[in-house]
Short mmCIF file of C-alpha atoms in Angstrom, two decimals:
data_model
loop_
_atom_site.label_atom_id
_atom_site.label_comp_id
_atom_site.label_asym_id
_atom_site.label_seq_id
_atom_site.Cartn_x
_atom_site.Cartn_y
_atom_site.Cartn_z
CA MET A 1 32.61 -15.79 -25.34
CA LYS A 2 28.90 -16.96 -24.24
CA LYS A 3 30.18 -18.14 -20.60
CA LEU A 4 31.72 -14.63 -19.86
CA VAL A 5 28.84 -12.78 -21.15
CA LEU A 6 26.17 -14.70 -18.96
CA ALA A 7 28.78 -14.27 -15.98
CA LEU A 8 28.67 -10.49 -16.55
CA THR A 9 24.90 -10.48 -16.85
CA ALA A 10 24.78 -12.45 -13.78
CA GLY A 11 27.17 -9.93 -12.16
CA MET A 12 24.45 -6.96 -13.02
CA ALA A 13 21.79 -8.59 -11.94
CA SER A 14 23.44 -9.08 -8.29
CA LEU A 15 24.16 -5.73 -8.38
CA THR A 16 20.89 -4.39 -8.86
CA ALA A 17 19.65 -6.80 -6.17
CA GLY A 18 22.21 -5.14 -4.07
CA CYS A 19 21.11 -1.70 -4.69
CA ALA A 20 17.48 -2.49 -3.83
CA THR A 21 18.36 -4.02 -0.41
CA THR A 22 20.46 -1.26 0.28
CA GLN A 23 17.17 1.05 -0.26
CA ARG A 24 15.45 -0.78 2.18
CA ALA A 25 13.98 1.40 5.06
CA ALA A 26 16.43 0.73 8.26
CA PRO A 27 15.06 -0.69 11.21
CA VAL A 28 14.26 1.45 14.68
CA ASP A 29 15.30 0.27 17.96
CA VAL A 30 12.69 1.02 20.35
CA THR A 31 13.09 0.81 24.15
CA ARG A 32 10.16 1.72 26.85
CA PHE A 33 9.85 1.80 30.81
CA HIS A 34 6.65 1.90 32.39
CA LEU A 35 5.32 0.85 36.04
CA ASN A 36 3.36 -2.50 34.36
CA MET A 37 0.64 -0.53 35.00
CA PRO A 38 -2.19 0.61 32.00
CA VAL A 39 -1.82 4.25 31.16
CA GLN A 40 -5.42 5.25 30.93
CA PRO A 41 -6.13 7.78 27.98
CA GLY A 42 -6.53 11.32 29.18
CA SER A 43 -5.85 14.81 28.00
CA PHE A 44 -2.31 15.92 27.31
CA THR A 45 0.12 18.79 26.26
CA VAL A 46 3.09 18.72 24.29
CA GLU A 47 6.50 20.08 25.75
CA PRO A 48 10.12 19.96 25.10
CA LEU A 49 11.80 17.34 27.39
CA ARG A 50 15.02 19.15 28.00
CA THR A 51 15.32 22.73 29.99
CA ASN A 52 14.91 25.85 27.68
CA ALA A 53 15.14 24.00 24.85
CA THR A 54 14.71 25.83 20.96
CA ILE A 55 11.10 25.57 19.70
CA SER A 56 12.24 24.91 16.31
CA PRO A 57 10.18 24.09 13.26
CA GLU A 58 12.25 20.28 13.44
CA TYR A 59 11.40 19.89 17.16
CA GLN A 60 7.54 21.05 16.07
CA THR A 61 7.89 18.40 13.66
CA TYR A 62 8.57 15.64 15.81
CA ALA A 63 6.43 17.01 18.88
CA ASP A 64 3.41 16.72 16.20
CA ALA A 65 4.71 13.27 15.31
CA VAL A 66 3.98 12.37 19.14
CA SER A 67 0.76 13.79 19.38
CA ARG A 68 -0.45 12.33 16.35
CA GLU A 69 0.52 8.57 17.83
CA MET A 70 -0.97 9.81 21.39
CA GLU A 71 -4.37 10.97 19.44
CA ARG A 72 -4.41 7.39 17.84
CA LEU A 73 -4.32 5.99 20.94
CA ASP A 74 -7.33 7.72 22.13
CA PHE A 75 -5.45 10.45 24.43
CA THR A 76 -6.55 13.73 24.05
CA PRO A 77 -4.34 17.17 22.85
CA THR A 78 -4.87 20.32 24.61
CA ARG A 79 -3.47 23.87 23.26
CA THR A 80 -2.13 25.23 26.63
CA THR A 81 0.44 24.34 29.53
CA VAL A 82 -1.63 26.37 32.15
CA THR A 83 -1.36 23.73 35.23
CA GLY A 84 -4.56 21.93 35.41
CA ASP A 85 -5.30 21.56 31.50
CA SER A 86 -4.31 18.49 30.72
CA GLN A 87 -4.13 15.27 33.00
CA TYR A 88 -0.85 14.69 31.41
CA VAL A 89 2.63 16.24 30.21
CA VAL A 90 4.04 14.30 27.24
CA SER A 91 7.64 15.39 26.83
CA VAL A 92 9.51 15.55 23.52
CA SER A 93 13.21 15.93 22.50
CA PHE A 94 14.78 14.48 18.88
CA VAL A 95 18.53 14.37 18.08
CA ARG A 96 19.39 14.14 14.34
CA ALA A 97 23.60 13.91 13.58
CA THR A 98 26.17 12.67 11.71
CA ARG A 99 27.22 9.32 12.88
CA GLY A 100 30.27 8.44 10.05
CA TYR A 101 30.59 7.75 6.18
CA VAL A 102 30.19 4.68 4.17
CA ASP A 103 31.55 5.00 0.36
CA LYS A 104 29.18 5.35 -2.59
CA PRO A 105 29.33 2.52 -4.91
CA ALA A 106 31.35 3.44 -7.91
CA PRO A 107 29.15 3.68 -11.07
CA PHE A 108 28.49 0.38 -13.55
CA SER A 109 28.84 0.91 -17.28
CA VAL A 110 28.60 -0.95 -20.17
CA GLY A 111 29.44 0.18 -23.40
CA LEU A 112 27.76 -1.54 -26.58
CA GLY A 113 29.90 0.32 -28.96
CA ALA A 114 32.51 -0.98 -31.76
CA GLY A 115 35.42 -0.35 -29.70
CA GLY A 116 37.32 -2.88 -28.01
CA GLY A 117 38.24 -2.71 -24.17
CA SER A 118 41.90 -2.38 -23.52
CA PHE A 119 43.68 -4.13 -20.18
CA GLY A 120 46.55 -1.80 -20.39
CA ARG A 121 44.36 1.42 -20.09
CA ARG A 122 41.14 0.40 -18.26
CA SER A 123 40.00 -1.60 -15.95
CA GLY A 124 37.17 -3.44 -18.26
CA VAL A 125 37.00 -6.68 -20.51
CA GLY A 126 37.08 -6.27 -24.64
CA LEU A 127 33.72 -8.04 -25.84
CA GLY A 128 33.45 -6.21 -28.96
CA GLY A 129 32.09 -3.16 -27.03
CA GLY A 130 33.50 -2.08 -23.60
CA VAL A 131 32.72 -3.37 -20.50
CA THR A 132 34.28 -0.68 -17.45
CA LEU A 133 34.17 -1.78 -13.79
CA PRO A 134 35.72 1.50 -12.88
CA VAL A 135 38.64 1.13 -9.79
CA GLY A 136 38.68 3.20 -6.83
CA ARG A 137 36.04 4.58 -4.24
CA GLY A 138 32.98 6.88 -4.92
CA ARG A 139 32.36 9.76 -2.98
CA GLN A 140 31.38 9.31 0.75
CA GLN A 141 27.86 9.70 1.93
CA ALA A 142 27.10 10.42 5.43
CA VAL A 143 25.33 8.17 7.75
CA ILE A 144 22.28 9.97 9.94
CA GLY A 145 21.06 9.00 13.29
CA SER A 146 17.97 10.05 13.90
CA GLU A 147 16.66 9.65 17.60
CA LEU A 148 13.16 10.67 19.31
CA SER A 149 12.55 10.66 23.05
CA ALA A 150 9.22 10.91 24.82
CA GLN A 151 8.03 11.15 28.41
CA ILE A 152 4.45 11.05 30.05
CA ARG A 153 4.01 11.92 33.47
CA ARG A 154 0.68 12.70 35.25
CA ARG A 155 0.16 16.66 36.14
CA THR A 156 -1.50 16.24 39.34
CA ASP A 157 1.92 14.33 41.16
CA ASN A 158 4.56 14.62 38.35
CA THR A 159 4.88 10.96 38.19
CA VAL A 160 6.65 9.47 35.22
CA VAL A 161 3.92 6.59 33.85
CA TRP A 162 5.89 5.93 30.48
CA GLU A 163 9.29 7.01 28.68
CA GLY A 164 10.77 5.55 25.80
CA ARG A 165 13.25 6.43 22.89
CA ALA A 166 13.51 5.55 19.47
CA VAL A 167 16.45 5.01 17.10
CA THR A 168 17.25 4.86 13.40
CA GLU A 169 19.69 5.42 10.54
CA SER A 170 19.42 6.51 7.20
CA LEU A 171 21.71 7.35 4.45
CA GLU A 172 22.11 11.04 3.73
CA GLY A 173 20.16 12.28 0.56
CA LYS A 174 18.52 8.94 0.04
CA PRO A 175 14.41 8.80 -0.02
CA GLY A 176 12.21 9.06 2.88
CA THR A 177 15.11 10.92 4.95
CA GLN A 178 13.18 13.91 5.07
CA PRO A 179 12.39 15.37 9.13
CA ILE A 180 8.90 14.55 8.68
CA THR A 181 9.04 11.55 7.05
CA VAL A 182 11.55 10.34 10.01
CA ALA A 183 9.84 11.50 13.20
CA ASP A 184 6.31 9.89 11.47
CA LYS A 185 8.53 6.42 11.37
CA LEU A 186 10.05 7.27 14.85
CA ALA A 187 6.97 8.29 16.73
CA ASN A 188 5.15 5.26 15.28
CA ALA A 189 7.52 2.55 16.15
CA LEU A 190 7.81 4.09 19.59
CA PHE A 191 3.99 4.40 20.43
CA ARG A 192 3.31 0.75 18.37
CA GLY A 193 1.55 -1.70 21.08
CA PHE A 194 1.64 1.26 23.69
CA PRO A 195 2.77 0.52 26.24
CA GLY A 196 5.17 -2.26 25.54
CA GLU A 197 7.56 -4.26 27.50
CA SER A 198 9.32 -2.28 29.74
CA GLY A 199 13.29 -2.36 29.91
CA ILE A 200 13.44 -4.45 26.77
CA THR A 201 14.93 -2.76 23.48
CA THR A 202 13.16 -4.21 20.09
CA THR A 203 13.45 -3.80 16.52
CA VAL A 204 10.51 -2.24 14.48
CA LYS A 205 10.57 -3.19 10.83
#
């Protein structure tokens, strides 16, 4: 009996550890390209990367996150897009889409009442109380893929001097999956160590 109780206790600890693991923040894969020359700080304007893109509140969330990272690197934002108003144009785009589904783990319950378990009626072990391990799949949970792209070009000659992309995944409904949180996470990873290694994909945790 003691061995069985110890085994169940160990199993619960393992499940708890597994839950903690699955709630860790997912890493970000970052790829950057540039001319292998320093990009000197200057003034910049942010605009959509795609022509005729809709300026939605969510787009603005990502654009603002990129702008904050640029300012952290000593670039200076301007508020208009009039030619000559800024040295650089920073084009931004984002994608958030469902990439598939995973099964939520089935609940683990331990009954401490007086009733005994029954092998015939439930998948559990009678210990004077009831330990129930439900059989079957739980509800499905969406895997959300988020991607942020940014491109910096000189306004004078329209030359692209730097561009990059950051990608991550998260489980729907988990803490830290709100657009503003994801946007900040992707932008921070994208501009970390700016300008970064050209043509190399790195993982930022």
